[in-house]
């Protein structure tokens, strides 16, 4: 069975400092992995996706994620946090059978000034 | 980019009544749509896969008779919560896959409150 585990339920950073949101995956096959962001009262927005091409994936708003098969990880990073980055972030894996998505439990990112 | 809309965005209903939530793909056709449920401060849980012209596929533990799904056209899927109870109060989100199925486009969600 496929799954993703987000290792931190809450991450707090100061504006201008790096962001690291951790995600480990479990999959018998080469997975399709995603990071989505959910701002309060807004819909889910795709940040980036990994689909077995380059292991370092660049997304929107300066976010990146690196697929590491040896560590079964897909951590999300950003060099410098902005206040507007405060939101809920979900690590997601696509089901092998079909196209439905399996969501991690989410990480709340807080950014202080 | 592709847009998915939901209506209503917020609904309050009395216990025992039914409520219908619509999910529309505005600028593309979707033979498949997905319905998720999100409890406060929790993750999204896949409820069912809606298939145009055929029966929906429900995830384990989801009551088919309570959560009726109809995918009547290539741009519209509906979720009807029948005989709603307070424990059905939640945030319901739909999505539709991109043409290559590598991405999903999410609706803004519908907040259901059952009193």
Coordinates of C-alpha atoms in Angstrom, one line a residue:
Chain A
X1 CA 0.0 0.0 0.0
X2 CA 1.1 3.5 -0.7
X3 CA 1.4 6.2 1.9
X4 CA 3.1 9.4 2.9
X5 CA 4.2 10.5 6.3
X6 CA 4.7 14.1 7.1
X7 CA 7.2 14.2 10.0
X8 CA 6.2 17.5 11.5
X9 CA 2.7 18.6 12.2
X10 CA 3.8 22.2 12.8
X11 CA 6.9 24.2 11.7
X12 CA 7.6 27.7 12.8
X13 CA 10.2 29.9 11.1
X14 CA 11.2 33.5 11.0
X15 CA 10.7 35.6 7.8
X16 CA 13.8 35.3 5.7
X17 CA 15.0 32.0 7.1
X18 CA 15.0 28.7 5.3
X19 CA 12.0 26.4 5.3
X20 CA 12.1 22.6 5.5
X21 CA 9.0 20.5 5.5
X22 CA 9.7 16.8 5.7
X23 CA 7.9 14.0 4.0
X24 CA 8.6 10.3 3.7
X25 CA 6.8 8.0 1.3
X26 CA 6.1 4.3 1.1
X27 CA 5.5 2.8 -2.3
X28 CA 6.2 -0.5 -4.0
X29 CA 6.5 1.3 -7.3
X30 CA 8.2 4.5 -8.5
X31 CA 5.8 7.0 -7.1
X32 CA 4.3 10.2 -8.4
X33 CA 4.7 12.7 -5.5
X34 CA 3.2 16.1 -5.0
X35 CA 3.2 19.0 -2.6
X36 CA 0.1 21.0 -2.3
X37 CA -0.6 24.2 -0.2
X38 CA -3.8 25.2 1.3
X39 CA -4.3 28.8 2.5
X40 CA -7.1 29.5 4.9
X41 CA -10.5 29.7 3.1
X42 CA -8.8 28.9 -0.3
X43 CA -8.6 25.9 -2.5
X44 CA -5.6 23.5 -2.7
X45 CA -2.8 24.7 -5.0
X46 CA -0.2 22.5 -6.5
X47 CA 3.3 23.6 -5.5
X48 CA 5.3 21.0 -7.4
X49 CA 5.2 17.4 -8.6
X50 CA 7.7 14.6 -9.1
X51 CA 6.9 12.1 -11.9
X52 CA 10.2 10.1 -12.3
X53 CA 12.1 12.8 -14.3
X54 CA 14.6 15.0 -12.5
X55 CA 15.0 14.3 -8.8
X56 CA 15.2 17.9 -7.9
X57 CA 11.9 19.5 -8.7
X58 CA 11.3 23.2 -8.8
X59 CA 7.9 24.6 -8.0
X60 CA 6.1 27.9 -7.7
X61 CA 7.0 30.7 -5.2
X62 CA 10.6 29.5 -4.8
X63 CA 9.8 26.1 -3.4
X64 CA 11.8 23.0 -4.3
X65 CA 11.7 19.3 -3.4
X66 CA 14.2 16.6 -3.8
X67 CA 13.2 13.0 -4.5
X68 CA 15.6 10.7 -2.6
X69 CA 14.9 7.0 -3.3
X70 CA 17.5 5.7 -0.9
X71 CA 15.9 7.7 1.9
X72 CA 12.3 7.4 0.6
X73 CA 12.0 11.1 1.2
X74 CA 10.5 14.0 -0.7
X75 CA 11.3 17.0 1.5
X76 CA 10.0 20.5 0.6
X77 CA 12.4 23.5 0.9
X78 CA 12.5 27.2 0.4
X79 CA 15.7 29.3 0.9
X80 CA 13.9 32.3 2.4
X81 CA 10.4 32.3 4.0
X82 CA 7.9 35.0 3.4
X83 CA 5.0 35.9 5.5
X84 CA 2.6 34.8 2.7
X85 CA 4.0 31.3 2.9
X86 CA 2.1 30.7 6.2
X87 CA -0.3 27.9 5.3
X88 CA -1.0 24.2 5.5
X89 CA 1.2 22.0 3.3
X90 CA 0.3 18.5 2.2
X91 CA 2.7 15.9 0.8
X92 CA 0.7 13.7 -1.6
X93 CA 1.3 10.4 -3.5
X94 CA -0.8 9.3 -6.4
X95 CA -2.3 5.8 -6.2
X96 CA -0.8 3.4 -8.6
X97 CA -4.2 2.0 -9.6
X98 CA -6.1 5.0 -11.0
X99 CA -5.4 8.6 -10.4
X100 CA -6.7 9.3 -6.9
X101 CA -4.4 10.9 -4.4
X102 CA -3.4 9.9 -0.9
X103 CA -2.7 12.9 1.4
X104 CA -0.3 13.2 4.3
X105 CA -1.7 14.6 7.5
X106 CA -0.4 18.0 6.7
X107 CA 2.2 20.5 8.1
X108 CA 1.2 23.9 9.4
X109 CA 3.8 26.4 8.5
X110 CA 3.9 29.6 10.6
X111 CA 6.1 32.5 9.7
X112 CA 6.9 35.2 12.2
X113 CA 8.3 38.6 11.4
Chain B
X1 CA -5.1 26.8 -15.9
X2 CA -8.0 24.5 -15.5
X3 CA -10.7 25.6 -13.1
X4 CA -13.0 23.5 -10.9
X5 CA -15.9 25.2 -9.1
X6 CA -18.1 24.0 -6.3
X7 CA -21.5 25.2 -5.2
X8 CA -22.5 26.1 -2.6
X9 CA -19.3 27.2 -0.8
X10 CA -21.1 27.0 2.5
X11 CA -24.3 25.4 3.6
X12 CA -26.2 24.9 6.8
X13 CA -28.9 22.3 7.0
X14 CA -31.0 20.7 9.7
X15 CA -30.4 17.2 10.9
X16 CA -32.4 14.7 8.8
X17 CA -32.4 16.7 5.7
X18 CA -30.4 16.1 2.5
X19 CA -28.1 18.5 0.8
X20 CA -26.6 18.5 -2.6
X21 CA -23.1 19.8 -3.5
X22 CA -22.1 20.4 -7.1
X23 CA -18.7 20.2 -8.6
X24 CA -18.1 21.6 -12.1
X25 CA -15.1 21.6 -14.4
X26 CA -15.4 25.0 -16.0
X27 CA -13.1 24.9 -19.0
X28 CA -12.4 21.2 -19.6
X29 CA -14.2 17.9 -19.6
X30 CA -13.7 15.4 -16.8
X31 CA -14.8 11.8 -17.1
X32 CA -13.5 11.2 -13.6
X33 CA -13.9 13.4 -10.5
X34 CA -12.9 12.8 -7.0
X35 CA -14.6 13.7 -3.7
X36 CA -12.6 14.3 -0.5
X37 CA -13.6 15.1 3.0
X38 CA -11.6 17.2 5.3
X39 CA -12.2 17.5 9.1
X40 CA -11.0 20.6 10.9
X41 CA -7.2 20.9 11.0
X42 CA -6.9 17.4 9.4
X43 CA -6.0 15.9 6.1
X44 CA -8.1 15.1 3.1
X45 CA -9.6 11.7 2.9
X46 CA -10.7 10.3 -0.4
X47 CA -14.4 9.4 -0.2
X48 CA -15.2 8.2 -3.7
X49 CA -14.3 8.4 -7.4
X50 CA -17.1 9.7 -9.6
X51 CA -17.3 8.3 -13.1
X52 CA -19.3 9.9 -15.9
X53 CA -22.0 7.6 -17.1
X54 CA -21.4 4.8 -14.5
X55 CA -21.5 4.1 -10.8
X56 CA -19.2 5.8 -8.4
X57 CA -16.4 3.8 -6.7
X58 CA -16.4 4.3 -2.9
X59 CA -13.5 4.0 -0.6
X60 CA -13.7 1.5 2.2
X61 CA -15.8 2.7 5.1
X62 CA -17.8 5.3 3.1
X63 CA -21.5 4.7 3.2
X64 CA -22.8 4.5 -0.4
X65 CA -26.4 5.1 0.6
X66 CA -25.5 8.2 2.6
X67 CA -23.2 9.9 0.2
X68 CA -24.9 9.6 -3.2
X69 CA -22.7 10.6 -6.2
X70 CA -24.0 11.3 -9.6
X71 CA -21.8 12.2 -12.6
X72 CA -24.4 13.2 -15.1
X73 CA -22.2 15.0 -17.6
X74 CA -18.6 15.5 -18.5
X75 CA -18.5 18.7 -16.5
X76 CA -20.7 18.0 -13.5
X77 CA -20.5 15.7 -10.6
X78 CA -22.8 16.0 -7.5
X79 CA -22.5 14.7 -4.0
X80 CA -25.7 14.4 -2.0
X81 CA -25.5 13.9 1.7
X82 CA -28.7 12.1 2.6
X83 CA -30.4 12.3 6.0
X84 CA -27.5 14.5 7.3
X85 CA -26.4 14.4 10.9
X86 CA -24.1 16.6 12.9
X87 CA -21.2 14.2 12.4
X88 CA -21.5 14.8 8.7
X89 CA -20.4 18.3 9.2
X90 CA -17.2 18.8 7.4
X91 CA -15.4 20.4 4.5
X92 CA -16.0 18.6 1.2
X93 CA -13.6 19.1 -1.7
X94 CA -13.8 17.8 -5.2
X95 CA -11.1 17.5 -7.9
X96 CA -10.7 16.5 -11.5
X97 CA -7.6 15.1 -13.1
X98 CA -5.6 16.8 -15.9
X99 CA -5.7 15.2 -19.4
X100 CA -2.5 13.3 -18.7
X101 CA -3.8 12.3 -15.2
X102 CA -0.5 13.5 -13.6
X103 CA -2.2 16.5 -11.9
X104 CA -5.5 17.2 -10.2
X105 CA -7.4 20.4 -10.1
X106 CA -9.2 21.1 -6.9
X107 CA -12.4 22.9 -6.2
X108 CA -12.5 25.5 -3.4
X109 CA -14.5 23.3 -1.2
X110 CA -17.9 23.3 0.4
X111 CA -18.3 23.7 4.2
X112 CA -21.3 21.7 5.4
X113 CA -22.7 22.4 8.9
X114 CA -25.5 20.2 10.1
X115 CA -27.4 21.5 13.1

